[in-house]
C-alpha atoms as an extended CHARMM CRD file, in Angstrom:
* protein
*
       290  EXT
         1         1  MET       CA             88.3750000000       94.6210000000      126.2140000000  PROA      1               0.0000000000
         2         2  ASN       CA             89.3080000000       94.6000000000      129.9560000000  PROA      2               0.0000000000
         3         3  ALA       CA             92.7570000000       94.6670000000      128.8190000000  PROA      3               0.0000000000
         4         4  PRO       CA             95.2010000000       96.6750000000      126.7240000000  PROA      4               0.0000000000
         5         5  LEU       CA             96.1300000000       94.9380000000      123.4480000000  PROA      5               0.0000000000
         6         6  ASP       CA             99.7800000000       93.5990000000      123.3930000000  PROA      6               0.0000000000
         7         7  TRP       CA            101.9110000000       94.7350000000      120.4360000000  PROA      7               0.0000000000
         8         8  SER       CA            103.4950000000       91.0940000000      120.2520000000  PROA      8               0.0000000000
         9         9  ASP       CA             99.9440000000       89.4530000000      119.8890000000  PROA      9               0.0000000000
        10        10  LEU       CA             99.5040000000       91.8990000000      117.1650000000  PROA      10              0.0000000000
        11        11  ARG       CA            102.7830000000       90.7450000000      115.6140000000  PROA      11              0.0000000000
        12        12  ILE       CA            101.5020000000       87.2260000000      115.8200000000  PROA      12              0.0000000000
        13        13  PHE       CA             98.3300000000       87.7840000000      114.1990000000  PROA      13              0.0000000000
        14        14  LEU       CA             99.8080000000       89.5030000000      111.2870000000  PROA      14              0.0000000000
        15        15  ALA       CA            102.0300000000       86.6900000000      110.3800000000  PROA      15              0.0000000000
        16        16  VAL       CA             99.0870000000       84.2070000000      110.6560000000  PROA      16              0.0000000000
        17        17  ALA       CA             96.9200000000       86.3990000000      108.5090000000  PROA      17              0.0000000000
        18        18  ARG       CA            100.0290000000       86.6940000000      105.9390000000  PROA      18              0.0000000000
        19        19  CYS       CA            100.7650000000       82.9010000000      105.9930000000  PROA      19              0.0000000000
        20        20  GLY       CA             97.5410000000       81.4770000000      106.3590000000  PROA      20              0.0000000000
        21        21  SER       CA             98.2920000000       78.9250000000      109.1330000000  PROA      21              0.0000000000
        22        22  LEU       CA            100.0480000000       78.2060000000      112.2610000000  PROA      22              0.0000000000
        23        23  SER       CA            102.6590000000       76.4200000000      111.5240000000  PROA      23              0.0000000000
        24        24  GLY       CA            103.9760000000       79.1610000000      108.6270000000  PROA      24              0.0000000000
        25        25  ALA       CA            103.8250000000       81.6080000000      111.2240000000  PROA      25              0.0000000000
        26        26  ALA       CA            105.5610000000       79.9560000000      113.6540000000  PROA      26              0.0000000000
        27        27  HSD       CA            108.1910000000       79.3920000000      111.0720000000  PROA      27              0.0000000000
        28        28  ARG       CA            108.6680000000       82.9850000000      110.3820000000  PROA      28              0.0000000000
        29        29  LEU       CA            108.6880000000       84.2010000000      113.7450000000  PROA      29              0.0000000000
        30        30  GLY       CA            111.1210000000       81.1680000000      115.6270000000  PROA      30              0.0000000000
        31        31  MET       CA            108.0770000000       80.5770000000      117.7240000000  PROA      31              0.0000000000
        32        32  SER       CA            106.2620000000       77.0580000000      118.5730000000  PROA      32              0.0000000000
        33        33  GLN       CA            102.9810000000       76.4170000000      116.8310000000  PROA      33              0.0000000000
        34        34  PRO       CA            101.0020000000       75.6140000000      120.0800000000  PROA      34              0.0000000000
        35        35  THR       CA            102.4410000000       79.0920000000      121.3650000000  PROA      35              0.0000000000
        36        36  MET       CA            101.0350000000       80.8560000000      118.1970000000  PROA      36              0.0000000000
        37        37  GLY       CA             97.5390000000       79.1150000000      118.7530000000  PROA      37              0.0000000000
        38        38  ARG       CA             97.3340000000       80.0830000000      122.3030000000  PROA      38              0.0000000000
        39        39  ARG       CA             98.6150000000       83.7320000000      121.5090000000  PROA      39              0.0000000000
        40        40  VAL       CA             95.7840000000       83.9140000000      118.9600000000  PROA      40              0.0000000000
        41        41  ARG       CA             93.0980000000       82.7710000000      121.3490000000  PROA      41              0.0000000000
        42        42  THR       CA             94.1430000000       85.1380000000      123.7340000000  PROA      42              0.0000000000
        43        43  LEU       CA             93.8110000000       88.2360000000      121.0340000000  PROA      43              0.0000000000
        44        44  GLU       CA             90.2710000000       86.9630000000      119.9700000000  PROA      44              0.0000000000
        45        45  GLU       CA             88.9970000000       86.9230000000      123.6540000000  PROA      45              0.0000000000
        46        46  LEU       CA             90.5220000000       90.7320000000      124.2840000000  PROA      46              0.0000000000
        47        47  THR       CA             88.9040000000       91.7230000000      121.4590000000  PROA      47              0.0000000000
        48        48  GLY       CA             85.4300000000       89.7540000000      121.6470000000  PROA      48              0.0000000000
        49        49  HSD       CA             85.5050000000       88.7750000000      118.0370000000  PROA      49              0.0000000000
        50        50  LYS       CA             86.5420000000       85.7890000000      116.4100000000  PROA      50              0.0000000000
        51        51  LEU       CA             89.4120000000       87.0650000000      113.9570000000  PROA      51              0.0000000000
        52        52  PHE       CA             90.1350000000       83.6810000000      111.8230000000  PROA      52              0.0000000000
        53        53  GLN       CA             87.8500000000       81.0110000000      110.0900000000  PROA      53              0.0000000000
        54        54  ARG       CA             89.6840000000       77.7570000000      110.9670000000  PROA      54              0.0000000000
        55        55  GLY       CA             89.5140000000       75.3400000000      107.8830000000  PROA      55              0.0000000000
        56        56  ARG       CA             90.9480000000       72.6260000000      105.7740000000  PROA      56              0.0000000000
        57        57  GLU       CA             92.4510000000       75.6620000000      103.5210000000  PROA      57              0.0000000000
        58        58  GLY       CA             94.1180000000       76.9040000000      106.8480000000  PROA      58              0.0000000000
        59        59  PHE       CA             93.2940000000       80.2630000000      108.7380000000  PROA      59              0.0000000000
        60        60  GLN       CA             90.8340000000       83.0870000000      106.5400000000  PROA      60              0.0000000000
        61        61  LEU       CA             90.4410000000       86.4830000000      107.9440000000  PROA      61              0.0000000000
        62        62  THR       CA             86.5490000000       86.8990000000      109.3030000000  PROA      62              0.0000000000
        63        63  ASP       CA             85.2400000000       90.3660000000      108.5900000000  PROA      63              0.0000000000
        64        64  GLU       CA             86.3520000000       91.3160000000      111.9400000000  PROA      64              0.0000000000
        65        65  GLY       CA             89.8210000000       89.8640000000      111.3830000000  PROA      65              0.0000000000
        66        66  ALA       CA             90.2530000000       91.8630000000      108.1060000000  PROA      66              0.0000000000
        67        67  SER       CA             89.4100000000       95.4000000000      109.9100000000  PROA      67              0.0000000000
        68        68  VAL       CA             91.8270000000       94.4630000000      112.4490000000  PROA      68              0.0000000000
        69        69  LEU       CA             94.3280000000       93.5220000000      109.7020000000  PROA      69              0.0000000000
        70        70  LEU       CA             94.2110000000       97.4260000000      108.7540000000  PROA      70              0.0000000000
        71        71  HSD       CA             95.0600000000       98.7920000000      111.8550000000  PROA      71              0.0000000000
        72        72  ALA       CA             97.3940000000       96.0340000000      112.8350000000  PROA      72              0.0000000000
        73        73  GLU       CA             99.4920000000       97.0930000000      109.5650000000  PROA      73              0.0000000000
        74        74  ARG       CA             99.5120000000      100.6810000000      110.2660000000  PROA      74              0.0000000000
        75        75  MET       CA            100.7950000000      100.0800000000      113.8060000000  PROA      75              0.0000000000
        76        76  GLU       CA            103.6020000000       97.5220000000      112.3150000000  PROA      76              0.0000000000
        77        77  GLU       CA            104.3830000000      100.7850000000      109.9200000000  PROA      77              0.0000000000
        78        78  GLU       CA            104.8040000000      103.1810000000      112.8430000000  PROA      78              0.0000000000
        79        79  ALA       CA            106.8630000000      100.4730000000      114.7270000000  PROA      79              0.0000000000
        80        80  LEU       CA            109.3900000000       99.7790000000      111.4870000000  PROA      80              0.0000000000
        81        81  ALA       CA            109.7150000000      104.0180000000      111.1910000000  PROA      81              0.0000000000
        82        82  ILE       CA            110.4980000000      104.0340000000      115.1120000000  PROA      82              0.0000000000
        83        83  GLU       CA            113.2220000000      101.3540000000      114.4870000000  PROA      83              0.0000000000
        84        84  ARG       CA            114.8630000000      103.2100000000      111.6060000000  PROA      84              0.0000000000
        85        85  GLN       CA            114.6160000000      106.4150000000      113.3470000000  PROA      85              0.0000000000
        86        86  LEU       CA            116.5570000000      104.9540000000      116.1070000000  PROA      86              0.0000000000
        87        87  ALA       CA            119.0930000000      103.7190000000      113.9220000000  PROA      87              0.0000000000
        88        88  GLY       CA            120.3720000000      107.2350000000      113.0340000000  PROA      88              0.0000000000
        89        89  GLN       CA            122.1160000000      107.9550000000      110.2380000000  PROA      89              0.0000000000
        90        90  GLY       CA            124.7610000000      105.1950000000      110.3750000000  PROA      90              0.0000000000
        91        91  LEU       CA            122.3520000000      103.2910000000      107.8120000000  PROA      91              0.0000000000
        92        92  HSD       CA            124.4030000000      102.4550000000      104.4740000000  PROA      92              0.0000000000
        93        93  LEU       CA            121.7670000000      101.9540000000      101.7700000000  PROA      93              0.0000000000
        94        94  ARG       CA            122.8500000000      100.2590000000       98.3120000000  PROA      94              0.0000000000
        95        95  GLY       CA            121.1000000000       98.6060000000       95.3610000000  PROA      95              0.0000000000
        96        96  LEU       CA            118.3380000000       99.4990000000       92.9120000000  PROA      96              0.0000000000
        97        97  LEU       CA            114.9210000000      100.6450000000       93.8650000000  PROA      97              0.0000000000
        98        98  ARG       CA            112.1900000000      101.0370000000       91.3240000000  PROA      98              0.0000000000
        99        99  VAL       CA            109.2260000000      103.2970000000       91.7300000000  PROA      99              0.0000000000
       100       100  SER       CA            106.3200000000      103.6510000000       89.4000000000  PROA      100             0.0000000000
       101       101  CYS       CA            103.8420000000      106.6250000000       89.4530000000  PROA      101             0.0000000000
       102       102  SER       CA            101.9120000000      108.8770000000       87.2140000000  PROA      102             0.0000000000
       103       103  ASP       CA            103.9550000000      111.5020000000       85.0880000000  PROA      103             0.0000000000
       104       104  TRP       CA            102.8680000000      114.4320000000       87.0790000000  PROA      104             0.0000000000
       105       105  PHE       CA            103.2450000000      112.7590000000       90.4830000000  PROA      105             0.0000000000
       106       106  GLY       CA            106.2930000000      111.9590000000       89.4030000000  PROA      106             0.0000000000
       107       107  LEU       CA            107.7660000000      115.4260000000       88.5950000000  PROA      107             0.0000000000
       108       108  HSD       CA            105.7540000000      117.5840000000       91.0070000000  PROA      108             0.0000000000
       109       109  VAL       CA            105.5130000000      115.1160000000       94.1270000000  PROA      109             0.0000000000
       110       110  LEU       CA            108.3920000000      112.3760000000       94.0460000000  PROA      110             0.0000000000
       111       111  ALA       CA            111.1750000000      114.2820000000       91.9020000000  PROA      111             0.0000000000
       112       112  PRO       CA            112.1120000000      116.3160000000       94.8710000000  PROA      112             0.0000000000
       113       113  VAL       CA            112.0610000000      113.5900000000       97.2080000000  PROA      113             0.0000000000
       114       114  VAL       CA            114.4240000000      111.5790000000       94.8390000000  PROA      114             0.0000000000
       115       115  ALA       CA            116.7580000000      114.4190000000       94.7560000000  PROA      115             0.0000000000
       116       116  GLN       CA            117.1950000000      114.4530000000       98.3920000000  PROA      116             0.0000000000
       117       117  TYR       CA            117.1220000000      110.6560000000       98.8440000000  PROA      117             0.0000000000
       118       118  SER       CA            119.7830000000      110.2710000000       96.2770000000  PROA      118             0.0000000000
       119       119  ALA       CA            122.1780000000      112.8310000000       97.9170000000  PROA      119             0.0000000000
       120       120  LEU       CA            121.9390000000      111.0700000000      101.1030000000  PROA      120             0.0000000000
       121       121  HSD       CA            122.4150000000      107.5830000000       99.7720000000  PROA      121             0.0000000000
       122       122  PRO       CA            124.5010000000      108.0810000000       96.7880000000  PROA      122             0.0000000000
       123       123  ASP       CA            124.9690000000      104.0490000000       96.4560000000  PROA      123             0.0000000000
       124       124  VAL       CA            121.1400000000      103.3770000000       95.6060000000  PROA      124             0.0000000000
       125       125  ARG       CA            120.1040000000      103.9080000000       92.1340000000  PROA      125             0.0000000000
       126       126  VAL       CA            116.5310000000      104.8360000000       91.7420000000  PROA      126             0.0000000000
       127       127  ASP       CA            114.7470000000      104.1680000000       88.5690000000  PROA      127             0.0000000000
       128       128  LEU       CA            111.5390000000      106.4140000000       88.4650000000  PROA      128             0.0000000000
       129       129  ILE       CA            108.8320000000      105.0230000000       86.2370000000  PROA      129             0.0000000000
       130       130  THR       CA            105.9700000000      107.3990000000       85.1630000000  PROA      130             0.0000000000
       131       131  ASP       CA            103.5680000000      105.5490000000       83.2470000000  PROA      131             0.0000000000
       132       132  PHE       CA             99.8680000000      105.2120000000       83.6530000000  PROA      132             0.0000000000
       133       133  ARG       CA            100.2180000000      101.2790000000       83.6730000000  PROA      133             0.0000000000
       134       134  PHE       CA             99.9530000000       99.6320000000       86.7500000000  PROA      134             0.0000000000
       135       135  LEU       CA            103.0590000000       97.7170000000       86.8950000000  PROA      135             0.0000000000
       136       136  ASP       CA            103.2060000000       94.2140000000       88.5220000000  PROA      136             0.0000000000
       137       137  LEU       CA            104.6260000000       93.8280000000       91.8230000000  PROA      137             0.0000000000
       138       138  ALA       CA            104.8160000000       90.2330000000       91.8740000000  PROA      138             0.0000000000
       139       139  ARG       CA            106.8250000000       90.1470000000       88.6860000000  PROA      139             0.0000000000
       140       140  ARG       CA            109.2190000000       93.0120000000       89.9570000000  PROA      140             0.0000000000
       141       141  GLU       CA            108.1490000000       95.1200000000       87.2360000000  PROA      141             0.0000000000
       142       142  ALA       CA            108.4430000000       97.9420000000       90.1040000000  PROA      142             0.0000000000
       143       143  ASP       CA            109.5450000000       97.8290000000       93.8420000000  PROA      143             0.0000000000
       144       144  LEU       CA            107.0820000000      100.5330000000       94.8600000000  PROA      144             0.0000000000
       145       145  VAL       CA            104.0930000000      102.0940000000       93.0220000000  PROA      145             0.0000000000
       146       146  PHE       CA            101.7030000000      104.9710000000       93.8340000000  PROA      146             0.0000000000
       147       147  ARG       CA             98.5060000000      104.5030000000       92.3080000000  PROA      147             0.0000000000
       148       148  ILE       CA             94.9510000000      106.2910000000       92.5890000000  PROA      148             0.0000000000
       149       149  ARG       CA             93.0780000000      103.1330000000       93.4240000000  PROA      149             0.0000000000
       150       150  PRO       CA             94.1510000000      100.1000000000       95.7380000000  PROA      150             0.0000000000
       151       151  ALA       CA             95.4940000000       96.6770000000       94.9180000000  PROA      151             0.0000000000
       152       152  VAL       CA             93.4130000000       93.5080000000       95.0470000000  PROA      152             0.0000000000
       153       153  SER       CA             96.3600000000       91.2700000000       95.7600000000  PROA      153             0.0000000000
       154       154  ALA       CA             96.6810000000       89.7910000000       99.0870000000  PROA      154             0.0000000000
       155       155  GLU       CA            100.2220000000       89.6700000000       98.8850000000  PROA      155             0.0000000000
       156       156  VAL       CA            100.4080000000       93.4190000000       98.6500000000  PROA      156             0.0000000000
       157       157  VAL       CA            101.1300000000       95.8390000000      101.4910000000  PROA      157             0.0000000000
       158       158  GLN       CA             99.3740000000       99.0530000000      100.9600000000  PROA      158             0.0000000000
       159       159  ARG       CA             98.4290000000      102.3440000000      102.5980000000  PROA      159             0.0000000000
       160       160  LYS       CA             96.4220000000      105.3550000000      101.7530000000  PROA      160             0.0000000000
       161       161  LEU       CA             99.3570000000      108.1180000000      101.4460000000  PROA      161             0.0000000000
       162       162  LEU       CA             96.7230000000      111.1210000000      100.9630000000  PROA      162             0.0000000000
       163       163  LEU       CA             93.1060000000      112.4220000000       99.6340000000  PROA      163             0.0000000000
       164       164  MET       CA             94.0400000000      114.4030000000       96.5670000000  PROA      164             0.0000000000
       165       165  ASN       CA             91.9630000000      117.4270000000       95.6830000000  PROA      165             0.0000000000
       166       166  TYR       CA             91.3650000000      118.6810000000       92.3950000000  PROA      166             0.0000000000
       167       167  ALA       CA             90.0330000000      122.3410000000       91.2200000000  PROA      167             0.0000000000
       168       168  LEU       CA             89.3360000000      124.0400000000       88.1400000000  PROA      168             0.0000000000
       169       169  TYR       CA             92.0270000000      126.0360000000       86.6640000000  PROA      169             0.0000000000
       170       170  GLY       CA             92.3100000000      128.7460000000       83.8060000000  PROA      170             0.0000000000
       171       171  PRO       CA             94.7450000000      131.2560000000       82.2450000000  PROA      171             0.0000000000
       172       172  ARG       CA             95.8300000000      133.8070000000       85.0580000000  PROA      172             0.0000000000
       173       173  GLY       CA             93.1970000000      137.0200000000       84.7540000000  PROA      173             0.0000000000
       174       174  VAL       CA             90.5020000000      135.1490000000       82.5630000000  PROA      174             0.0000000000
       175       175  LEU       CA             87.1130000000      134.8550000000       84.2730000000  PROA      175             0.0000000000
       176       176  PRO       CA             85.7640000000      131.2660000000       84.5690000000  PROA      176             0.0000000000
       177       177  PRO       CA             82.7310000000      129.8340000000       82.5710000000  PROA      177             0.0000000000
       178       178  THR       CA             79.2060000000      129.7920000000       84.2840000000  PROA      178             0.0000000000
       179       179  PRO       CA             78.2520000000      126.3990000000       85.9170000000  PROA      179             0.0000000000
       180       180  GLY       CA             75.4890000000      124.6100000000       84.2020000000  PROA      180             0.0000000000
       181       181  ASP       CA             75.8910000000      126.0850000000       80.7620000000  PROA      181             0.0000000000
       182       182  GLY       CA             79.6860000000      126.8110000000       79.5180000000  PROA      182             0.0000000000
       183       183  ALA       CA             78.7160000000      128.0390000000       76.2800000000  PROA      183             0.0000000000
       184       184  GLY       CA             81.8160000000      129.7210000000       74.2650000000  PROA      184             0.0000000000
       185       185  THR       CA             84.0380000000      128.0590000000       76.7580000000  PROA      185             0.0000000000
       186       186  ARG       CA             86.9010000000      125.6750000000       75.3910000000  PROA      186             0.0000000000
       187       187  LEU       CA             88.0430000000      122.6670000000       77.9900000000  PROA      187             0.0000000000
       188       188  ILE       CA             91.0070000000      120.6680000000       78.3060000000  PROA      188             0.0000000000
       189       189  THR       CA             90.4930000000      117.3740000000       79.3390000000  PROA      189             0.0000000000
       190       190  LEU       CA             92.1000000000      113.9930000000       79.4520000000  PROA      190             0.0000000000
       191       191  ASP       CA             92.2000000000      112.0960000000       75.9950000000  PROA      191             0.0000000000
       192       192  SER       CA             89.1200000000      109.6270000000       75.0270000000  PROA      192             0.0000000000
       193       193  ALA       CA             90.6290000000      106.5160000000       76.2960000000  PROA      193             0.0000000000
       194       194  LEU       CA             90.1840000000      108.0300000000       79.9310000000  PROA      194             0.0000000000
       195       195  ASP       CA             86.5870000000      109.5570000000       79.3440000000  PROA      195             0.0000000000
       196       196  ASP       CA             85.4990000000      107.1660000000       82.5270000000  PROA      196             0.0000000000
       197       197  LEU       CA             87.6170000000      109.2460000000       85.3070000000  PROA      197             0.0000000000
       198       198  PRO       CA             85.2520000000      111.3790000000       87.8650000000  PROA      198             0.0000000000
       199       199  ASP       CA             86.9320000000      114.8220000000       86.9280000000  PROA      199             0.0000000000
       200       200  VAL       CA             85.8900000000      114.1360000000       83.0350000000  PROA      200             0.0000000000
       201       201  HSD       CA             82.3940000000      113.8250000000       84.2080000000  PROA      201             0.0000000000
       202       202  TRP       CA             82.2440000000      116.4090000000       86.4090000000  PROA      202             0.0000000000
       203       203  LEU       CA             83.8190000000      118.6640000000       83.5150000000  PROA      203             0.0000000000
       204       204  ARG       CA             80.6700000000      117.6310000000       81.3440000000  PROA      204             0.0000000000
       205       205  ALA       CA             78.1320000000      117.9180000000       84.1220000000  PROA      205             0.0000000000
       206       206  THR       CA             79.3000000000      121.1160000000       84.8560000000  PROA      206             0.0000000000
       207       207  PHE       CA             79.6430000000      122.7220000000       81.5670000000  PROA      207             0.0000000000
       208       208  PRO       CA             77.4330000000      120.8120000000       79.2090000000  PROA      208             0.0000000000
       209       209  SER       CA             77.4810000000      123.6650000000       76.5440000000  PROA      209             0.0000000000
       210       210  ALA       CA             81.2710000000      124.0270000000       76.6570000000  PROA      210             0.0000000000
       211       211  ALA       CA             83.7830000000      122.3240000000       73.5210000000  PROA      211             0.0000000000
       212       212  VAL       CA             86.3940000000      120.1030000000       74.1500000000  PROA      212             0.0000000000
       213       213  ALA       CA             89.5880000000      121.8850000000       72.7110000000  PROA      213             0.0000000000
       214       214  VAL       CA             92.4040000000      119.2010000000       73.5680000000  PROA      214             0.0000000000
       215       215  GLY       CA             92.6610000000      115.8500000000       75.1710000000  PROA      215             0.0000000000
       216       216  SER       CA             95.6770000000      114.6160000000       76.7880000000  PROA      216             0.0000000000
       217       217  ASN       CA             96.7620000000      111.9200000000       79.4480000000  PROA      217             0.0000000000
       218       218  ASN       CA             99.6080000000      114.1940000000       80.6360000000  PROA      218             0.0000000000
       219       219  ARG       CA             98.5570000000      116.2980000000       83.5480000000  PROA      219             0.0000000000
       220       220  ASP       CA            101.6580000000      118.7330000000       82.5370000000  PROA      220             0.0000000000
       221       221  VAL       CA            100.3970000000      119.2670000000       79.0570000000  PROA      221             0.0000000000
       222       222  GLN       CA             96.9020000000      120.0630000000       80.0880000000  PROA      222             0.0000000000
       223       223  ALA       CA             98.6340000000      122.5660000000       82.8490000000  PROA      223             0.0000000000
       224       224  SER       CA            100.7860000000      124.1750000000       80.1250000000  PROA      224             0.0000000000
       225       225  LEU       CA             98.2860000000      124.6780000000       77.4760000000  PROA      225             0.0000000000
       226       226  CYS       CA             95.7110000000      125.9540000000       79.9630000000  PROA      226             0.0000000000
       227       227  ALA       CA             98.7550000000      128.6410000000       81.2200000000  PROA      227             0.0000000000
       228       228  MET       CA             98.7710000000      129.2900000000       77.3460000000  PROA      228             0.0000000000
       229       229  GLY       CA             95.0700000000      130.2510000000       77.0520000000  PROA      229             0.0000000000
       230       230  VAL       CA             93.8750000000      127.0030000000       75.3510000000  PROA      230             0.0000000000
       231       231  GLY       CA             91.0910000000      126.7320000000       77.7840000000  PROA      231             0.0000000000
       232       232  PHE       CA             90.0100000000      125.7920000000       81.3130000000  PROA      232             0.0000000000
       233       233  ALA       CA             91.0270000000      122.4950000000       82.7790000000  PROA      233             0.0000000000
       234       234  VAL       CA             90.6520000000      120.3770000000       85.9950000000  PROA      234             0.0000000000
       235       235  LEU       CA             93.7860000000      119.5350000000       87.4370000000  PROA      235             0.0000000000
       236       236  PRO       CA             95.2380000000      118.1430000000       91.3050000000  PROA      236             0.0000000000
       237       237  ARG       CA             95.7140000000      121.0580000000       93.1780000000  PROA      237             0.0000000000
       238       238  LEU       CA             99.3420000000      119.8320000000       94.1010000000  PROA      238             0.0000000000
       239       239  LEU       CA            100.3040000000      120.4720000000       90.4400000000  PROA      239             0.0000000000
       240       240  GLY       CA             97.7010000000      123.2190000000       89.5620000000  PROA      240             0.0000000000
       241       241  ASP       CA             98.8600000000      125.6840000000       92.8050000000  PROA      241             0.0000000000
       242       242  ARG       CA            102.2710000000      125.5280000000       91.6510000000  PROA      242             0.0000000000
       243       243  PHE       CA            101.8590000000      125.8150000000       88.2580000000  PROA      243             0.0000000000
       244       244  PRO       CA            102.8510000000      129.3500000000       86.8480000000  PROA      244             0.0000000000
       245       245  GLY       CA            100.5090000000      131.3000000000       84.7820000000  PROA      245             0.0000000000
       246       246  LEU       CA             97.4450000000      129.5230000000       86.4860000000  PROA      246             0.0000000000
       247       247  GLU       CA             94.6490000000      130.7260000000       88.3850000000  PROA      247             0.0000000000
       248       248  ARG       CA             92.2120000000      128.4660000000       90.4220000000  PROA      248             0.0000000000
       249       249  HSD       CA             88.8410000000      128.8350000000       90.7300000000  PROA      249             0.0000000000
       250       250  ASP       CA             86.9710000000      127.3060000000       93.5830000000  PROA      250             0.0000000000
       251       251  LEU       CA             83.4070000000      126.1720000000       92.4020000000  PROA      251             0.0000000000
       252       252  SER       CA             80.6860000000      124.1550000000       94.3430000000  PROA      252             0.0000000000
       253       253  PRO       CA             80.8460000000      121.6850000000       94.1670000000  PROA      253             0.0000000000
       254       254  PRO       CA             84.0860000000      120.8830000000       93.3900000000  PROA      254             0.0000000000
       255       255  PRO       CA             85.6110000000      118.1080000000       91.2670000000  PROA      255             0.0000000000
       256       256  PRO       CA             85.6800000000      114.8550000000       92.7330000000  PROA      256             0.0000000000
       257       257  ASN       CA             88.8120000000      114.1070000000       94.9080000000  PROA      257             0.0000000000
       258       258  ARG       CA             90.8090000000      111.2650000000       94.3340000000  PROA      258             0.0000000000
       259       259  GLU       CA             92.6540000000      108.6940000000       96.8670000000  PROA      259             0.0000000000
       260       260  VAL       CA             96.6150000000      107.9420000000       96.1380000000  PROA      260             0.0000000000
       261       261  TRP       CA             97.5350000000      104.9950000000       97.6390000000  PROA      261             0.0000000000
       262       262  PHE       CA            101.3730000000      103.5510000000       97.7870000000  PROA      262             0.0000000000
       263       263  ALA       CA            101.9970000000       99.5490000000       97.5950000000  PROA      263             0.0000000000
       264       264  TYR       CA            104.8700000000       97.0660000000       97.5460000000  PROA      264             0.0000000000
       265       265  HSD       CA            105.0630000000       93.4040000000       97.8570000000  PROA      265             0.0000000000
       266       266  GLN       CA            104.9210000000       91.9290000000      101.1770000000  PROA      266             0.0000000000
       267       267  ASP       CA            108.5340000000       89.9850000000      100.1100000000  PROA      267             0.0000000000
       268       268  LEU       CA            109.8370000000       93.5240000000      100.2260000000  PROA      268             0.0000000000
       269       269  ARG       CA            108.8900000000       94.4990000000      103.6890000000  PROA      269             0.0000000000
       270       270  GLY       CA            112.3280000000       94.2070000000      104.9600000000  PROA      270             0.0000000000
       271       271  MET       CA            114.0410000000       96.4020000000      101.8640000000  PROA      271             0.0000000000
       272       272  ALA       CA            115.3850000000       99.3130000000      104.0310000000  PROA      272             0.0000000000
       273       273  ARG       CA            115.9590000000      101.4050000000      100.8460000000  PROA      273             0.0000000000
       274       274  LEU       CA            112.2140000000      101.1730000000      100.1530000000  PROA      274             0.0000000000
       275       275  ARG       CA            111.2210000000      101.9500000000      103.8280000000  PROA      275             0.0000000000
       276       276  VAL       CA            113.4760000000      104.9680000000      104.0910000000  PROA      276             0.0000000000
       277       277  PHE       CA            112.4850000000      106.1490000000      100.8050000000  PROA      277             0.0000000000
       278       278  LEU       CA            108.5190000000      105.6260000000      101.6890000000  PROA      278             0.0000000000
       279       279  ASP       CA            109.2910000000      107.5290000000      104.7960000000  PROA      279             0.0000000000
       280       280  MET       CA            110.7480000000      110.4200000000      102.9260000000  PROA      280             0.0000000000
       281       281  VAL       CA            107.8280000000      110.6200000000      100.7260000000  PROA      281             0.0000000000
       282       282  ILE       CA            105.5340000000      110.5200000000      103.4490000000  PROA      282             0.0000000000
       283       283  ALA       CA            107.0860000000      113.1560000000      105.4850000000  PROA      283             0.0000000000
       284       284  SER       CA            106.9380000000      115.3380000000      102.0990000000  PROA      284             0.0000000000
       285       285  VAL       CA            103.4370000000      114.8730000000      101.1890000000  PROA      285             0.0000000000
       286       286  GLU       CA            102.4930000000      115.4730000000      105.1540000000  PROA      286             0.0000000000
       287       287  ARG       CA            104.2870000000      118.7370000000      104.7180000000  PROA      287             0.0000000000
       288       288  ALA       CA            102.6190000000      119.7700000000      101.4620000000  PROA      288             0.0000000000
       289       289  THR       CA             99.3040000000      119.1730000000      102.3380000000  PROA      289             0.0000000000
       290       290  GLY       CA             99.5300000000      119.9940000000      106.0390000000  PROA      290             0.0000000000
């Protein structure tokens, strides 16, 4: 690359990637089709890579184009955040915002943000739906979702929010079981329908002789039972480190961490109430994990 990338060229790249054609992208951005084609070729020359495969089905991203897409979307996110910041406090938001996440994430991570957001924007109603199911963004079952795995739909805008660390917790003052054994120890884990999750496998491998006392799909229930002395549990540190009556035990190797992603349908990219809420969530998570 002999020249810096132009953000306006990347905006065109994003439009073509999302529309799958020059004509659709030109209509979206209000530009001529020949201009769009020329700018895409210029971007490919600058990067030294073919970013699109041209064919009868339109413009399809190459592997190189797909990697550029991830970075271009992050740049777009930052550009939009700057625009909202410069807009100042005069932004008046109203309407309904439906947010979906797991129960513990909603209570311990999102609820404080919802409280702050509601105070700043009283004309927005926030529906916070805590559910293990992955609600359908295309059907508007939710506007914004937080998930432990990325979505597969091309119509979804998504980004990794954080790498979530887990740890073993027990009642305060109680010695942890010995790794590699665990005989006489009682465990609190996820219910049998969720046996395939990484922390369940880790518990079984680390304490093969331990007995499962309780299974629950609710992390707060697990934490409460753990604090009551029922047994030891693997919990997200964002929950366990703040829960009264629990003591963290840092073992090696630790339980596997998990990624948390946020996602929303691309048609909601311009929804101001969603964007402002998401900015507040990102800032809150960065403070909590920084």
